[in-house]
């Protein structure tokens, strides 16, 4: 007895075989049955099962992107949950069709294989193609599994059209044959287009680098025009190292008296320097003002020793230009004591007067005011101490409605609101809420 019909009366061997052939082949209804129908049906069913499994895999790949939120791709997919929802719904419909196919064709021996396969193509596979197209478009080169699902479905549709066109040619009118031929051709072209699109990608179009290991999210600081990579974490920040900017001469060799202002002006960039030996015992004209964060007119090499970046034997260090503080503290560290200074006593060498009695830093220094309205000077530090070490901390995120203030409907990543803390170049943010990217600009 067959497991599907335990209470039914077994059919004679020849009749059962013939019924099975008609159920899984193209026979029935007066259509001749051919020996290759059943193997061909098995091949199409196997392909359809793999295609359906790829749709599920594509859903989990896209859904995992929203859990990670490491790249612009993840942000775009997180802002389009309807694509993932639609994919899983129609993939489930495909599984339901397979269950119905087993019951009707295998258990009840009804010759409905062709009709059920057509049903799966229309109510499951083609909708999955549309949702996979959206996911691949948003994902660019990162969504390999959805692309495999998309290509499999398109190839299946093209081959199925050719199969129906050849197998049922004697029953099709001219119009039906033309439609099948055109469908097979267009679907094949769509498959080629999807592969070309995946090969070229779209990450460069939004000016956002792709991180291959999907472990860090690119973060751009417009002030420097530089990208950093940071991980999402509630427990600890990602410490960053800004790339030094050096002239054609390479690292700058300094004397013990050279100051940041004399060597680099009001630069906010990092610079590699080489300090000489014995600055601790030398009498220098330049002061040392600050504790971890130093004034522009301070000696770079004395500050490097004070901060622990070099020893009295000299050596190489990276000095970071930055925005300053309202008051520079005095402290003792590494065998000597620095001086302190109020933000109002900056000295004349790095300040210029302006009409109306105001004062500002020369060159292109940004204007920064304290909470009391006084001018905050620029400064420098070394990325060696806990209180000055630069970091980016991506703490959490949430998806906003598409009509929320600041959201650009054409740039789906702007729907993601991130909570971040930052300390870079003297810019400090604490639990700031920002939209990814900016309307009208690259993220």
mmCIF file of N, CA, C and O in Angstrom, residues 288-295 298 306 325-333 336-342 385 387:
data_model
loop_
_atom_site.group_PDB
_atom_site.id
_atom_site.type_symbol
_atom_site.label_atom_id
_atom_site.label_comp_id
_atom_site.label_asym_id
_atom_site.label_seq_id
_atom_site.Cartn_x
_atom_site.Cartn_y
_atom_site.Cartn_z
ATOM 1 N N UNK A 288 55.645 75.055 27.446
ATOM 2 C CA UNK A 288 54.836 73.844 27.424
ATOM 3 C C UNK A 288 53.567 74.143 28.216
ATOM 4 O O UNK A 288 53.603 74.229 29.443
ATOM 5 N N UNK A 289 52.479 74.304 27.503
ATOM 6 C CA UNK A 289 51.228 74.740 28.123
ATOM 7 C C UNK A 289 50.136 73.728 27.795
ATOM 8 O O UNK A 289 49.817 73.495 26.632
ATOM 9 N N UNK A 290 49.583 73.130 28.848
ATOM 10 C CA UNK A 290 48.507 72.177 28.672
ATOM 11 C C UNK A 290 48.814 70.856 29.337
ATOM 12 O O UNK A 290 49.952 70.589 29.772
ATOM 13 N N UNK A 291 47.826 69.987 29.382
ATOM 14 C CA UNK A 291 47.964 68.659 29.981
ATOM 15 C C UNK A 291 47.222 67.661 29.104
ATOM 16 O O UNK A 291 45.995 67.539 29.188
ATOM 17 N N UNK A 292 47.940 67.010 28.208
ATOM 18 C CA UNK A 292 47.315 66.127 27.227
ATOM 19 C C UNK A 292 46.870 66.877 25.985
ATOM 20 O O UNK A 292 47.051 66.415 24.871
ATOM 21 N N UNK A 293 46.282 68.052 26.178
ATOM 22 C CA UNK A 293 45.904 68.956 25.092
ATOM 23 C C UNK A 293 46.750 70.206 25.262
ATOM 24 O O UNK A 293 46.712 70.862 26.315
ATOM 25 N N UNK A 294 47.528 70.575 24.246
ATOM 26 C CA UNK A 294 48.530 71.627 24.367
ATOM 27 C C UNK A 294 48.224 72.780 23.415
ATOM 28 O O UNK A 294 47.647 72.583 22.341
ATOM 29 N N UNK A 295 48.648 73.988 23.835
ATOM 30 C CA UNK A 295 48.436 75.175 23.004
ATOM 31 C C UNK A 295 49.329 75.127 21.769
ATOM 32 O O UNK A 295 50.364 74.452 21.759
ATOM 33 N N UNK A 298 53.091 75.811 22.081
ATOM 34 C CA UNK A 298 53.905 74.929 22.915
ATOM 35 C C UNK A 298 54.920 74.172 22.061
ATOM 36 O O UNK A 298 54.706 73.916 20.865
ATOM 37 N N UNK A 306 56.044 64.885 27.472
ATOM 38 C CA UNK A 306 55.079 65.043 28.565
ATOM 39 C C UNK A 306 53.908 64.072 28.400
ATOM 40 O O UNK A 306 53.396 63.512 29.382
ATOM 41 N N UNK A 325 40.580 73.830 23.902
ATOM 42 C CA UNK A 325 39.669 73.888 25.038
ATOM 43 C C UNK A 325 39.701 75.302 25.596
ATOM 44 O O UNK A 325 40.612 76.085 25.321
ATOM 45 N N UNK A 326 38.703 75.645 26.403
ATOM 46 C CA UNK A 326 38.630 77.001 26.952
ATOM 47 C C UNK A 326 39.762 77.269 27.934
ATOM 48 O O UNK A 326 40.264 78.389 28.031
ATOM 49 N N UNK A 327 40.176 76.235 28.669
ATOM 50 C CA UNK A 327 41.240 76.393 29.644
ATOM 51 C C UNK A 327 42.190 75.207 29.555
ATOM 52 O O UNK A 327 41.765 74.046 29.550
ATOM 53 N N UNK A 328 43.481 75.500 29.456
ATOM 54 C CA UNK A 328 44.509 74.473 29.388
ATOM 55 C C UNK A 328 45.057 74.229 30.784
ATOM 56 O O UNK A 328 45.548 75.165 31.445
ATOM 57 N N UNK A 329 44.992 73.004 31.263
ATOM 58 C CA UNK A 329 45.405 72.676 32.623
ATOM 59 C C UNK A 329 46.924 72.532 32.725
ATOM 60 O O UNK A 329 47.605 72.221 31.749
ATOM 61 N N UNK A 330 47.387 72.705 33.914
ATOM 62 C CA UNK A 330 48.772 72.404 34.262
ATOM 63 C C UNK A 330 48.804 71.057 34.964
ATOM 64 O O UNK A 330 47.912 70.727 35.755
ATOM 65 N N UNK A 331 49.827 70.240 34.660
ATOM 66 C CA UNK A 331 49.959 68.950 35.335
ATOM 67 C C UNK A 331 51.396 68.464 35.250
ATOM 68 O O UNK A 331 52.186 68.953 34.429
ATOM 69 N N UNK A 332 51.725 67.499 36.075
ATOM 70 C CA UNK A 332 53.062 66.894 36.086
ATOM 71 C C UNK A 332 52.974 65.509 35.473
ATOM 72 O O UNK A 332 52.094 64.721 35.813
ATOM 73 N N UNK A 333 53.908 65.224 34.576
ATOM 74 C CA UNK A 333 53.962 63.907 33.942
ATOM 75 C C UNK A 333 55.338 63.696 33.350
ATOM 76 O O UNK A 333 55.933 64.625 32.786
ATOM 77 N N UNK A 336 58.459 66.196 34.319
ATOM 78 C CA UNK A 336 58.391 67.664 34.353
ATOM 79 C C UNK A 336 56.938 68.130 34.326
ATOM 80 O O UNK A 336 56.027 67.359 34.039
ATOM 81 N N UNK A 337 56.774 69.411 34.652
ATOM 82 C CA UNK A 337 55.443 69.998 34.857
ATOM 83 C C UNK A 337 55.158 71.036 33.791
ATOM 84 O O UNK A 337 56.015 71.872 33.478
ATOM 85 N N UNK A 338 53.969 70.978 33.247
ATOM 86 C CA UNK A 338 53.545 71.958 32.250
ATOM 87 C C UNK A 338 52.871 73.136 32.926
ATOM 88 O O UNK A 338 52.542 73.088 34.124
ATOM 89 N N UNK A 339 52.654 74.202 32.159
ATOM 90 C CA UNK A 339 51.956 75.391 32.651
ATOM 91 C C UNK A 339 50.503 75.353 32.230
ATOM 92 O O UNK A 339 50.109 74.583 31.337
ATOM 93 N N UNK A 340 49.707 76.184 32.871
ATOM 94 C CA UNK A 340 48.313 76.303 32.498
ATOM 95 C C UNK A 340 48.036 77.638 31.846
ATOM 96 O O UNK A 340 48.858 78.561 31.883
ATOM 97 N N UNK A 341 46.881 77.750 31.208
ATOM 98 C CA UNK A 341 46.526 79.021 30.554
ATOM 99 C C UNK A 341 45.020 79.080 30.389
ATOM 100 O O UNK A 341 44.383 78.087 30.030
ATOM 101 N N UNK A 342 44.463 80.249 30.622
ATOM 102 C CA UNK A 342 43.054 80.479 30.354
ATOM 103 C C UNK A 342 42.843 80.682 28.868
ATOM 104 O O UNK A 342 43.734 81.150 28.158
ATOM 105 N N UNK A 385 46.906 58.986 25.079
ATOM 106 C CA UNK A 385 46.322 59.025 26.411
ATOM 107 C C UNK A 385 44.814 58.808 26.337
ATOM 108 O O UNK A 385 44.164 59.163 25.356
ATOM 109 N N UNK A 387 42.345 60.241 27.795
ATOM 110 C CA UNK A 387 41.481 61.424 27.722
ATOM 111 C C UNK A 387 41.585 62.166 26.393
ATOM 112 O O UNK A 387 40.797 63.065 26.123
#
